Short mmCIF file of C-alpha atoms in Angstrom, two decimals:
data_model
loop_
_atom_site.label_atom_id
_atom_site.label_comp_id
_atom_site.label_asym_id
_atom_site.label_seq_id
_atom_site.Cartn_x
_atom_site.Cartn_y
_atom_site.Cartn_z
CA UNK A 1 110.70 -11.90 -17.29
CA UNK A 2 110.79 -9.16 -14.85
CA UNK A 3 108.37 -6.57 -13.79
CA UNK A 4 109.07 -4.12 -16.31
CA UNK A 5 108.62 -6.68 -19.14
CA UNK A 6 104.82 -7.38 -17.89
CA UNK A 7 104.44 -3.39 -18.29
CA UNK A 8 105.91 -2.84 -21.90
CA UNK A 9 103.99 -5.89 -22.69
CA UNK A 10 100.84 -4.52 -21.54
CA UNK A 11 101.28 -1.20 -23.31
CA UNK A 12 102.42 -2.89 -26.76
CA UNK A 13 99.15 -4.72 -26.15
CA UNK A 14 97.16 -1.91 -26.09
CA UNK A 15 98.76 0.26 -28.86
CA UNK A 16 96.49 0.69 -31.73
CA UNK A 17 99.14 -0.27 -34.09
CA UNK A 18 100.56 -3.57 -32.44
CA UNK A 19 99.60 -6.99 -34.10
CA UNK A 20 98.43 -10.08 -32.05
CA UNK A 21 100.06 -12.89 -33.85
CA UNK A 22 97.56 -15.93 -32.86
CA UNK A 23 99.26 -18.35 -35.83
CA UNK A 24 102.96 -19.07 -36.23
CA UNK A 25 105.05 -16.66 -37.79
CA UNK A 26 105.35 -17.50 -41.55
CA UNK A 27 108.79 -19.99 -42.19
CA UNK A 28 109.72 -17.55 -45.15
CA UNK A 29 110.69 -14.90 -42.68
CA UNK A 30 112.39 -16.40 -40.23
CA UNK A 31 114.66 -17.74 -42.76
CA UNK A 32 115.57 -14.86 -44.28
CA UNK A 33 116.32 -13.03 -40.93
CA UNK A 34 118.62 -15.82 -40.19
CA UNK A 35 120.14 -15.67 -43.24
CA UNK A 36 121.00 -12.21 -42.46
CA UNK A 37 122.20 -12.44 -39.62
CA UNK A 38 124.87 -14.92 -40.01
CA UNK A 39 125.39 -13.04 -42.84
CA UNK A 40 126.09 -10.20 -40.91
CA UNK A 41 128.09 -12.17 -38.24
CA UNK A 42 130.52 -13.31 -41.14
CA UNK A 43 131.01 -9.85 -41.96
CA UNK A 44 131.59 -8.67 -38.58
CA UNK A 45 133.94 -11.11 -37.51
CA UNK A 46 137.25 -10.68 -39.80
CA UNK A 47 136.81 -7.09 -38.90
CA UNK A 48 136.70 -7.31 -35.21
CA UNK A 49 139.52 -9.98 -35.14
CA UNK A 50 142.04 -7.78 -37.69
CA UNK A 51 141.53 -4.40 -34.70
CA UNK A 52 143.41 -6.66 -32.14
CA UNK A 53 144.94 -10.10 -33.55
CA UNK A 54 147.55 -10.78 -30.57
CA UNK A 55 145.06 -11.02 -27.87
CA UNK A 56 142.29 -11.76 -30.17
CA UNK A 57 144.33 -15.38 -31.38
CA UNK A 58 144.96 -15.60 -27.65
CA UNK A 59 141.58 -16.04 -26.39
CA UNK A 60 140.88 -17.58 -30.00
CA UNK A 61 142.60 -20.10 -28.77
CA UNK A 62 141.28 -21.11 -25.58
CA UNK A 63 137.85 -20.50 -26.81
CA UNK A 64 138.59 -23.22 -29.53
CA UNK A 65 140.12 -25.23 -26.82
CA UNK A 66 137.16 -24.92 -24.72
CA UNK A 67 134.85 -25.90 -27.74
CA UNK A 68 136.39 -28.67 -28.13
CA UNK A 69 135.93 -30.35 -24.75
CA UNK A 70 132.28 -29.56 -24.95
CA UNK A 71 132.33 -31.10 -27.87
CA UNK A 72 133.50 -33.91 -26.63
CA UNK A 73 131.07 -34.00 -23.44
CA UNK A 74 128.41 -33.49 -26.65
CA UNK A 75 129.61 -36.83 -28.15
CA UNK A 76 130.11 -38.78 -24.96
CA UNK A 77 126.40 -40.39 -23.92
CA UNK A 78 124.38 -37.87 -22.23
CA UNK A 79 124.57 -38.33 -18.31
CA UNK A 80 121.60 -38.31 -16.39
CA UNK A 81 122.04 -35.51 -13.64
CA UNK A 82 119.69 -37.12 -11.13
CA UNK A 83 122.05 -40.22 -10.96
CA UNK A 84 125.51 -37.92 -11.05
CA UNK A 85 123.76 -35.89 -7.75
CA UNK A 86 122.22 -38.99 -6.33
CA UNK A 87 125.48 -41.06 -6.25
CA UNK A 88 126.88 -37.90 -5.15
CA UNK A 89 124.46 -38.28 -2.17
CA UNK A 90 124.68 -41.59 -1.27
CA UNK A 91 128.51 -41.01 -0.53
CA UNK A 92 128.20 -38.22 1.06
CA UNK A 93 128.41 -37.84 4.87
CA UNK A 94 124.51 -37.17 5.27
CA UNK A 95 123.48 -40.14 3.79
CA UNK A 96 126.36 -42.54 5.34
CA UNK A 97 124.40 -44.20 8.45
CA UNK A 98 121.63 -45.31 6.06
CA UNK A 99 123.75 -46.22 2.98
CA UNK A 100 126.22 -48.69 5.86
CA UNK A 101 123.07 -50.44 7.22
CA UNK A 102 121.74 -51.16 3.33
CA UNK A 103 125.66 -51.93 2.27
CA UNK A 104 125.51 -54.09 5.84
CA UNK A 105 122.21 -55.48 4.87
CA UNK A 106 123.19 -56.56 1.19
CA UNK A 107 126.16 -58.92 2.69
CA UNK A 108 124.20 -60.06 5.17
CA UNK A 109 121.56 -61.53 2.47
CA UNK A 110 123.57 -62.07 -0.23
CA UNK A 111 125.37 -64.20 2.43
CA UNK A 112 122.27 -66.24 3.45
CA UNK A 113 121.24 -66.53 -0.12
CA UNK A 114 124.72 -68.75 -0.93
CA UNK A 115 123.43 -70.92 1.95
CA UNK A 116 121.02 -73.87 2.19
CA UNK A 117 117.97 -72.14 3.82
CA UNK A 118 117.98 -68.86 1.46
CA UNK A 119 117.46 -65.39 3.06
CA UNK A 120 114.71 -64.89 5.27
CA UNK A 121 114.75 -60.91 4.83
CA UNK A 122 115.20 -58.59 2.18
CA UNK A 123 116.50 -55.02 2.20
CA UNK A 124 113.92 -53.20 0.69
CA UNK A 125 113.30 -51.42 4.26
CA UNK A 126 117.20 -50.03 3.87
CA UNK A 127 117.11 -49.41 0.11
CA UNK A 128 113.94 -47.19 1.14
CA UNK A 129 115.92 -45.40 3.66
CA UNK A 130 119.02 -45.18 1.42
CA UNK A 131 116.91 -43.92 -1.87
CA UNK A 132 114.94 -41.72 0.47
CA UNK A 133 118.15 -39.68 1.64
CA UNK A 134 119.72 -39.80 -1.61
CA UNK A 135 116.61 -38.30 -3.40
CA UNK A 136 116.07 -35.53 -0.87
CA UNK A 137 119.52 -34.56 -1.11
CA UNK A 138 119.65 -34.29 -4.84
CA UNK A 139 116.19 -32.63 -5.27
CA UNK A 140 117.44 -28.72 -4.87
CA UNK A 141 120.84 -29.52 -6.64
CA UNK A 142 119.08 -31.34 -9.54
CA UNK A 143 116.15 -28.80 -9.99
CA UNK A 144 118.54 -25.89 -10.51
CA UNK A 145 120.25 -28.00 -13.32
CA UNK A 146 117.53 -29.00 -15.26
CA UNK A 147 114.99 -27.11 -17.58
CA UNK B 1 75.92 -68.45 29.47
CA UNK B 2 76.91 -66.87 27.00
CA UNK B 3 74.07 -65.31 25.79
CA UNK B 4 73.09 -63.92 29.37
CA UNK B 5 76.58 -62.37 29.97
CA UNK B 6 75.94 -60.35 26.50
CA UNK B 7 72.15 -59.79 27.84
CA UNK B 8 73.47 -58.16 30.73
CA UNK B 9 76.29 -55.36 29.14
CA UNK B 10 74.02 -53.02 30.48
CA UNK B 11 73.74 -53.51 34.04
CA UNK B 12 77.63 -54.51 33.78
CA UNK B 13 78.10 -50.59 32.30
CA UNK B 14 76.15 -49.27 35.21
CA UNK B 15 78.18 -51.09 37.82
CA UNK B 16 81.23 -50.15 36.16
CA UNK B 17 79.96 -46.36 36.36
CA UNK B 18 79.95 -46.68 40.00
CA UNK B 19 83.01 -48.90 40.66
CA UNK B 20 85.05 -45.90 41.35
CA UNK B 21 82.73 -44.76 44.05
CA UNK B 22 82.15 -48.03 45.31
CA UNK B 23 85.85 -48.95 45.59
CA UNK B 24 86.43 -46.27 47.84
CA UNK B 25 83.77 -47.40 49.61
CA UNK B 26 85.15 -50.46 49.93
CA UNK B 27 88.14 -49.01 51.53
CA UNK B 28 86.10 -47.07 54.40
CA UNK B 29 84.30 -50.31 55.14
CA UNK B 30 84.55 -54.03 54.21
CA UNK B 31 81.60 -54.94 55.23
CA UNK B 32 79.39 -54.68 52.04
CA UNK B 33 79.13 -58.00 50.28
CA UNK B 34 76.68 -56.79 46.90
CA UNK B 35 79.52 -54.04 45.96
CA UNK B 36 82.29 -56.33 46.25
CA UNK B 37 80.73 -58.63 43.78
CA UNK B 38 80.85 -56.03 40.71
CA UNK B 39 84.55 -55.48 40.58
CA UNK B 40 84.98 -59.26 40.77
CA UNK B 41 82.76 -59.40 37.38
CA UNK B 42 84.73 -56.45 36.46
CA UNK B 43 87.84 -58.75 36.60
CA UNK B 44 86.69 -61.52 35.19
CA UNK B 45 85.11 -59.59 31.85
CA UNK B 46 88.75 -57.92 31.18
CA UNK B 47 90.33 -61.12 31.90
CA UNK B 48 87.65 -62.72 28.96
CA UNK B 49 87.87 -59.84 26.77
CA UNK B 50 92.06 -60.28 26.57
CA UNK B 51 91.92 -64.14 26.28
CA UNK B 52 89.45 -63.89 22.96
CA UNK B 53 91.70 -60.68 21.54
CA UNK B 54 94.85 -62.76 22.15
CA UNK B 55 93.67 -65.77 20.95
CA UNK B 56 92.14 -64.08 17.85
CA UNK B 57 95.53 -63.09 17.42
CA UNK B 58 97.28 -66.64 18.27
CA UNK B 59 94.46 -68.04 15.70
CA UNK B 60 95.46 -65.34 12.80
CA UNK B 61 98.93 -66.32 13.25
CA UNK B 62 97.73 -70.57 13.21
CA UNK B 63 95.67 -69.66 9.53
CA UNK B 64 98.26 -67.09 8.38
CA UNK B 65 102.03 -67.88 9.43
CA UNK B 66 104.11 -64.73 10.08
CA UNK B 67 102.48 -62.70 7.70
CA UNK B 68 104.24 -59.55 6.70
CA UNK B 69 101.47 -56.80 7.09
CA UNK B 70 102.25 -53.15 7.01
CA UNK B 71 105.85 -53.19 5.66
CA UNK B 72 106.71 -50.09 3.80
CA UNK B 73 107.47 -52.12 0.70
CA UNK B 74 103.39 -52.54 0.32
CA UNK B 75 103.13 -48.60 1.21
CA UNK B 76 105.74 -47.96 -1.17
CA UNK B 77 108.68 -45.28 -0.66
CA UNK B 78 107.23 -42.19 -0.16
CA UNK B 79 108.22 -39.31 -2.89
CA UNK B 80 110.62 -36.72 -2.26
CA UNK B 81 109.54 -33.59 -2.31
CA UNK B 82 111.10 -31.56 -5.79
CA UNK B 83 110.66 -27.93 -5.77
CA UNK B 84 108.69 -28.14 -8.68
CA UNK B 85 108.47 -23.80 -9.89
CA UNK B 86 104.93 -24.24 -11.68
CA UNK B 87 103.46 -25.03 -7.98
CA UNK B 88 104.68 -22.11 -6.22
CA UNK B 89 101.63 -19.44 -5.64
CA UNK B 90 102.87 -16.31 -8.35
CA UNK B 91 104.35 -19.28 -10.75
CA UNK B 92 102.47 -20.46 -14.20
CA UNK B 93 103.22 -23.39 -16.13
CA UNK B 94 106.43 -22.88 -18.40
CA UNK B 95 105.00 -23.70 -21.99
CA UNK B 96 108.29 -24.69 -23.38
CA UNK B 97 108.11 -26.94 -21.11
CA UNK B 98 105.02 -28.51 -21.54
CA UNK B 99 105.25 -28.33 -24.91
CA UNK B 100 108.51 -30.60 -24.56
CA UNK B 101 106.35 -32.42 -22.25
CA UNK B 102 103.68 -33.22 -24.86
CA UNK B 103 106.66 -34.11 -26.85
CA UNK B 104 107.31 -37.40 -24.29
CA UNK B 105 103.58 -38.11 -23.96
CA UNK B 106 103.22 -38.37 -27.86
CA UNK B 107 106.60 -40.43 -28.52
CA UNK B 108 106.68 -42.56 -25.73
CA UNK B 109 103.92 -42.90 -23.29
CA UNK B 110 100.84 -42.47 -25.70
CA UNK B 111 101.72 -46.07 -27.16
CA UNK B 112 100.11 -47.79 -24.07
CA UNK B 113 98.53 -44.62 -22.13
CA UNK B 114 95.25 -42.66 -23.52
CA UNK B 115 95.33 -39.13 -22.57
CA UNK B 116 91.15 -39.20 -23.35
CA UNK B 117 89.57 -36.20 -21.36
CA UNK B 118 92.40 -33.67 -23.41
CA UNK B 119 90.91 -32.49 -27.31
CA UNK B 120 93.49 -30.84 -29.24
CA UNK B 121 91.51 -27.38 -29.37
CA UNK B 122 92.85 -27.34 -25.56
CA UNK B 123 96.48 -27.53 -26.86
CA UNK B 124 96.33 -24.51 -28.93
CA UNK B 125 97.85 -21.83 -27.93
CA UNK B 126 99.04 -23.18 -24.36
CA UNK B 127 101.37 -26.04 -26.22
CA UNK B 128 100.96 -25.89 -30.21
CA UNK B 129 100.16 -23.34 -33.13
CA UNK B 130 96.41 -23.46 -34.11
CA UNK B 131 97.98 -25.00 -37.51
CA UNK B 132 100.36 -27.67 -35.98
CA UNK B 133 97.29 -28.80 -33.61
CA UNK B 134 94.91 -28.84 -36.83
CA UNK B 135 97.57 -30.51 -38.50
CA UNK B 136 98.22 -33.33 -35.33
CA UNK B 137 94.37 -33.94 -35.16
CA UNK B 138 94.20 -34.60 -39.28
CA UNK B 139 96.84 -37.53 -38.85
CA UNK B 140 94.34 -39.84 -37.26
CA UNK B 141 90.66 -40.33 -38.16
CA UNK B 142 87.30 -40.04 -36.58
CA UNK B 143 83.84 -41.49 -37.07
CA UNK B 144 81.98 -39.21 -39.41
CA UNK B 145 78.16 -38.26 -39.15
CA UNK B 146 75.94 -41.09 -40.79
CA UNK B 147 76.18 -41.15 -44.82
CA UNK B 148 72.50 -41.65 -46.79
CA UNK B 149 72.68 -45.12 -46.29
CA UNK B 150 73.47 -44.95 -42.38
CA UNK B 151 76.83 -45.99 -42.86
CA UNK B 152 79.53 -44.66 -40.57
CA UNK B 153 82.25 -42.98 -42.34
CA UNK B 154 85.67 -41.78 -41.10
CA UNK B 155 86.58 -38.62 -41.55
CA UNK B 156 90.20 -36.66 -40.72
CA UNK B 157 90.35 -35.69 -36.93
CA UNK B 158 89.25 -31.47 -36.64
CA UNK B 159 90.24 -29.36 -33.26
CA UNK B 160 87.25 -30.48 -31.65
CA UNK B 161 88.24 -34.29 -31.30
CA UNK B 162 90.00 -35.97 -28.41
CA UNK B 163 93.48 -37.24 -28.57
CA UNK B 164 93.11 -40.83 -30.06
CA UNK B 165 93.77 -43.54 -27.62
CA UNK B 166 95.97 -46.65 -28.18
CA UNK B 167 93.58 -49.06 -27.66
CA UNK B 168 90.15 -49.78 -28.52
CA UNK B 169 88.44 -51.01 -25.14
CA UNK B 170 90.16 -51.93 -21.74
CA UNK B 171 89.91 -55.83 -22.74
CA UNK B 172 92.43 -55.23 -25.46
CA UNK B 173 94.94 -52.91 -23.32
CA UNK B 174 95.22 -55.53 -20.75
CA UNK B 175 95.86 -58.37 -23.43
CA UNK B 176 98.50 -56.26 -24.89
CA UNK B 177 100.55 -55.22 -21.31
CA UNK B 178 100.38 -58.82 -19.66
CA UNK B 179 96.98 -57.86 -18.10
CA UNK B 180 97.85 -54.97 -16.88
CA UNK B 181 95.82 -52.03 -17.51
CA UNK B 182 97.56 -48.86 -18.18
CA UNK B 183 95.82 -45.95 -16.77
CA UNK B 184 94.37 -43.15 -18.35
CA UNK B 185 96.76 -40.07 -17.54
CA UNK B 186 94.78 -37.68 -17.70
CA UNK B 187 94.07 -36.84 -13.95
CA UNK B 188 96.53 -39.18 -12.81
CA UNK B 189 98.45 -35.85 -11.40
CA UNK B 190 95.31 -35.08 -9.22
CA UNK B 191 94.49 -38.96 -9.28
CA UNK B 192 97.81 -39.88 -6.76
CA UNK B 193 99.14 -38.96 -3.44
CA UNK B 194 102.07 -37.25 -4.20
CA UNK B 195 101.02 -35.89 -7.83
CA UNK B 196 103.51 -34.62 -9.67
CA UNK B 197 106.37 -35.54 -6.92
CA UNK B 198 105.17 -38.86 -7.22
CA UNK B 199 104.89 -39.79 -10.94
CA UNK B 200 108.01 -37.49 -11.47
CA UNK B 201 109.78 -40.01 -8.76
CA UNK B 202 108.02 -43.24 -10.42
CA UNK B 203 109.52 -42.73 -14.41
CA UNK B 204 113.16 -41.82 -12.89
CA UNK B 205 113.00 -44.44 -9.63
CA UNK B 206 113.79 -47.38 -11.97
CA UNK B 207 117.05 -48.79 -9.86
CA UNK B 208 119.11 -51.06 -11.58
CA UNK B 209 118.32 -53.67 -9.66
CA UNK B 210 116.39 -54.95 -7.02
CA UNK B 211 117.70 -54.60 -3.49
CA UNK B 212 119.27 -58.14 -2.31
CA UNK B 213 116.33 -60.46 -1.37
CA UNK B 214 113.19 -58.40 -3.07
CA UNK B 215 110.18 -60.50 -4.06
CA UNK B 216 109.92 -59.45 -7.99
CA UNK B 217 106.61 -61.17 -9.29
CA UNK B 218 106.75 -62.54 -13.03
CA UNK B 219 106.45 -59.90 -15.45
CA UNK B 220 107.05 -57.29 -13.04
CA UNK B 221 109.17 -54.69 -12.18
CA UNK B 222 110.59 -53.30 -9.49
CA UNK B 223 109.74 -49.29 -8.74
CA UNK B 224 110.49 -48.53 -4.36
CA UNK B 225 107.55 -46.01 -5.53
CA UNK B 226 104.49 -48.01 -6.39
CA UNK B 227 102.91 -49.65 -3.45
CA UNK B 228 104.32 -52.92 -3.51
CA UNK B 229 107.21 -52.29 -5.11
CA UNK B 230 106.55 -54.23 -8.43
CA UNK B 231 104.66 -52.31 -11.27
CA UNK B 232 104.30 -53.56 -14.37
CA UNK B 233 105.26 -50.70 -16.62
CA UNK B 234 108.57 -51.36 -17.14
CA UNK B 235 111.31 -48.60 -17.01
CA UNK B 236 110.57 -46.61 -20.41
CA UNK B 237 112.52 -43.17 -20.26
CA UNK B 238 116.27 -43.42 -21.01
CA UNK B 239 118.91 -40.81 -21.83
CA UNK B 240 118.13 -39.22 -25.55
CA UNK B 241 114.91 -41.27 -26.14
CA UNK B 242 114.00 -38.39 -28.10
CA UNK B 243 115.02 -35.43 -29.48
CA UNK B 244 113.80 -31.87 -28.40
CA UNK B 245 113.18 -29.03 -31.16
CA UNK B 246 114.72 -26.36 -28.27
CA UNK B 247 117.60 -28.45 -27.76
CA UNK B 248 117.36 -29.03 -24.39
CA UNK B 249 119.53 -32.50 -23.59
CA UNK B 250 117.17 -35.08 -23.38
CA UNK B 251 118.16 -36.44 -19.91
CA UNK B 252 115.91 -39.12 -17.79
CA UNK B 253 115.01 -36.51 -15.45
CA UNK B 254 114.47 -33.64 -18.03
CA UNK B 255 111.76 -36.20 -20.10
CA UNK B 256 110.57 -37.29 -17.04
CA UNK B 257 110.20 -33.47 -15.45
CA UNK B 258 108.67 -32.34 -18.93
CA UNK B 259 106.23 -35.09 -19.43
CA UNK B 260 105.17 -34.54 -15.60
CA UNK B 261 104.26 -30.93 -16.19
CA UNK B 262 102.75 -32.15 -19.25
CA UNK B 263 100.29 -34.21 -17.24
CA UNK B 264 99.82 -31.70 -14.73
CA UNK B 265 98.61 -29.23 -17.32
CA UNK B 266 96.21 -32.15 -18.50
CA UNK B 267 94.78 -32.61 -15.23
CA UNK B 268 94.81 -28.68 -14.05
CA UNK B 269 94.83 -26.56 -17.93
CA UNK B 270 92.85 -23.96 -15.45
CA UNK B 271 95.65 -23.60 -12.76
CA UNK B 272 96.72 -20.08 -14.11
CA UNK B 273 93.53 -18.48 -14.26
CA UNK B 274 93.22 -20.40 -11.04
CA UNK B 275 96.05 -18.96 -9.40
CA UNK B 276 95.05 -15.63 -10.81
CA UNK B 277 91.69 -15.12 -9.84
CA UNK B 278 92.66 -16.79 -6.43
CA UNK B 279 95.30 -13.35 -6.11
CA UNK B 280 92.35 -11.46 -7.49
CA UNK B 281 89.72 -13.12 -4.97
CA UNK B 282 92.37 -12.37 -2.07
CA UNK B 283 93.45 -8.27 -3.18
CA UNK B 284 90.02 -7.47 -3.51
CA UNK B 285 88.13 -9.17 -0.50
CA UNK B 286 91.09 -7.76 2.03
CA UNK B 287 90.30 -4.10 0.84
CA UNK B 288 86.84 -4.81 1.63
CA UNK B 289 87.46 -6.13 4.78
CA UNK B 290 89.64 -3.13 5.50
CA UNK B 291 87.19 -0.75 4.70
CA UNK B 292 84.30 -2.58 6.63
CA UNK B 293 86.51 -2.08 9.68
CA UNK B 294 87.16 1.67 8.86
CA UNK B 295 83.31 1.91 8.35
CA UNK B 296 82.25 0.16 11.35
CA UNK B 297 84.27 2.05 13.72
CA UNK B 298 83.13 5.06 12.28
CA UNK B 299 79.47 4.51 12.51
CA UNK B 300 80.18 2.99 16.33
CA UNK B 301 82.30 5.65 17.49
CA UNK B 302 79.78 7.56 18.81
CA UNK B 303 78.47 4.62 20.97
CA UNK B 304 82.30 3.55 22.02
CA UNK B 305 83.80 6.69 23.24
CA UNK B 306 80.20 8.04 25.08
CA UNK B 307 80.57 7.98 29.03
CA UNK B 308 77.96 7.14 31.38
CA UNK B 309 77.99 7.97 34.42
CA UNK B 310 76.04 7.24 37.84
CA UNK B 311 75.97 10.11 39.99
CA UNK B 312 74.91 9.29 43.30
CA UNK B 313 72.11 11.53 45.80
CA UNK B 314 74.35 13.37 48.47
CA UNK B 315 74.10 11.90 52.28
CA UNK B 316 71.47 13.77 53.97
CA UNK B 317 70.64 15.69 50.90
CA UNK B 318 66.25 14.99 49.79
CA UNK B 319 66.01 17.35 46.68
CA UNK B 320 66.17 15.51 43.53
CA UNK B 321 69.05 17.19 41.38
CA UNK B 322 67.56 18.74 38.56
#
């Protein structure tokens, strides 16, 4: 939506003969435009692919190739981009002093659990640190990905 | 003894407003016995004051053991900051967005959460069609006006009601979520430090499982984000929980980033016009204040740029200049 968008929209506005549409476009309409158009898609296609069929098949190809690897991703669960940036994060070289004191921390408690006494500590205090980098790493990255 | 010594705070503050004086006094002669009386009292009321604190502390410790006060598990991990665009000064909400927001709220939170201070006439146009929001408040019912015998009625919800809420009085939502109450949502943007960065953080900060030697209380869960660390909403966004009408993949993040803008709009529907009249408030009072400059150095200039000047009788000379 840029600039020049907010001033055609303001002068269709104010036209005399523009309609303000304050309910939903009726479903009968919409349907038959679509129906057109892939109409018109499924005419336009045998003729565009018969001007140039080497190259055409060529990229055909590849595009069908490419299809079906998203495909594929489609199938496969969805993965969560905060936790594909995240882990990214916690591995990554920023992150590494605070992710070896809570790996450091987890053997050390773990450890102490096994024994008689139990752990005196927990490592909520590192997992804080840890979660803290992680996050603030993957913020930018994961707000450019999602909606 | 006691008593006396707090009787006397006030002649004790005097002397201890001239102890500086008097020390140095002191040190030009030793020969004044009342003077070198106060800072001995002096001495002796620090020396009290720092036995009581540290044995107030020494008895906290005897009641309490070595209580953990302060940690940032009961502060709870602060939220990261997410650059959220709706927030920036020229930004608006993004209505797809909310609308996929509303989506979440209606599918999955507004089983346990009442959105109460939101009626559906407030959704139209800014998240649904004046038809789909007539349609969404028909689906539930409302009490009707009185009948002719005084009965109460129900009647199909109309644009004017307010969402419905899951639950009929507090009593009955904390019987149902293990005595927990689950908040009303809808401030609970303005209602938390943090606001959208923080409820945003909550829904996704689910970890998988507790960091190695956390304290987990029965039927809780544990969130680094809620003070304390255990909430008792238990992780209730996953991957594809439901399905968008734009398509977008339903991801964690993208529910939980939709259903926070949601609640933002709930809590702030009059941010735009905010924002708006805010840019309006600032264009028009800085031409003002630009032209009461121009306008006061006009009218002054006359005053500013006159010269006065003192022009002194000559030596010697009697006649007044004329």
């Amino acid at each position: 939506m840029g600039f020049w968008d907010t001033i055609t929209d303001l002068v269709e506005a104010a036209t005399p003969w523009s309609v303000a549409e304050a309910e939903a476009p009726a479903q009968e309409t919409t349907e038959e435009t679509t129906a057109e158009t892939t109409q018109e898609e499924t005419e336009t296609k045998p003729e565009a692919a018969a001007e140039e069929p080497a190259a055409e098949e060529e990229a055909k190809e590849e595009e069908e190739e490419e299809e079906e690897e998203e495909e594929e991703e489609e199938e496969e669960e969805l993965q969560d981009p905060k936790e594909v940036f995240e882990e990214e994060c916690r591995n990554s070289k920023e992150c590494a002093p605070a992710k070896h004191h809570y790996d450091e921390c987890v053997e050390r408690v773990t450890a102490a659990q096994s024994q008689e006494g139990g752990a005196n500590e927990d490592c909520v205090e590192e997992f804080f640190h840890l979660v803290h980098c992680a996050t603030a790493c993957a913020a930018p990255k994961l707000f450019s990905v999602l909606k | 003894m006691l008593a006396r010594s707090c009787v006397r705070p006030m002649r004790a503050f005097a002397s201890a407003r001239n102890g500086a004086v008097q020390i140095t006094k002191r040190a030009a002669s030793s020969s004044s016995g009342s003077s070198a009386e106060s800072p001995l009292r002096l001495n002796i009321a620090a020396a009290a004051a720092t036995a009581v604190a540290a044995g107030s502390v020494g008895w906290y410790y005897h009641l309490y053991g070595n209580s953990h006060a302060m940690t940032p598990a009961e502060e709870g991990l602060h939220p990261t900051k997410y650059p959220w665009v709706h927030e920036q000064w020229l930004k608006t909400f993004d209505h797809q967005a909310l609308r996929r927001g509303f989506q979440v709220y209606r599918e999955v939170c507004s089983s346990c959460h009442s959105l109460s201070r939101v009626p559906y006439r407030s959704l139209v146009g800014s998240i649904l069609t004046v038809d789909e929001a007539k349609a969404l408040a028909e689906e539930n019912e409302y009490d009707a006006e009185p009948n002719d015998q005084g009965e109460i009625e129900k009647r199909p919800g109309k644009l004017a009601d307010y969402l419905p809420s899951p639950y009929p009085n507090d009593e009955a939502a904390r019987f149902a979520n293990n005595g927990a109450l689950p908040p009303d949502l809808s401030l609970m943007v303005k209602a938390r430090h943090g606001g959208c960065d923080y409820i945003f953080s909550l829904l996704t900060g689910y970890p998988d499982e507790p960091p190695a030697g956390a304290q987990v209380g029965a039927g809780l869960y544990f969130n680094p984000y809620f003070p304390g660390t255990g909430i008792a909403m238990a992780r209730v966004l996953y991957n594809g929980l439901v399905e968008y009408e734009d398509e977008t993949p339903a991801t964690t993040s993208q529910m939980a980033k939709d259903v926070t803008e949601f609640l933002h709009w709930a809590a702030e529907p009059e941010m735009d016009d905010r924002k708006r009249m805010g840019m309006k408030v600032l264009v028009i009072t800085s031409v003002l204040f630009a032209m009461s400059v121009w306008v006061k150095r006009y009218k002054w200039a006359w005053l500013k740029s006159r010269k006065i000047v003192y022009d002194p009788p000559k030596e010697g000379q009697t006649k007044i200049r004329d």
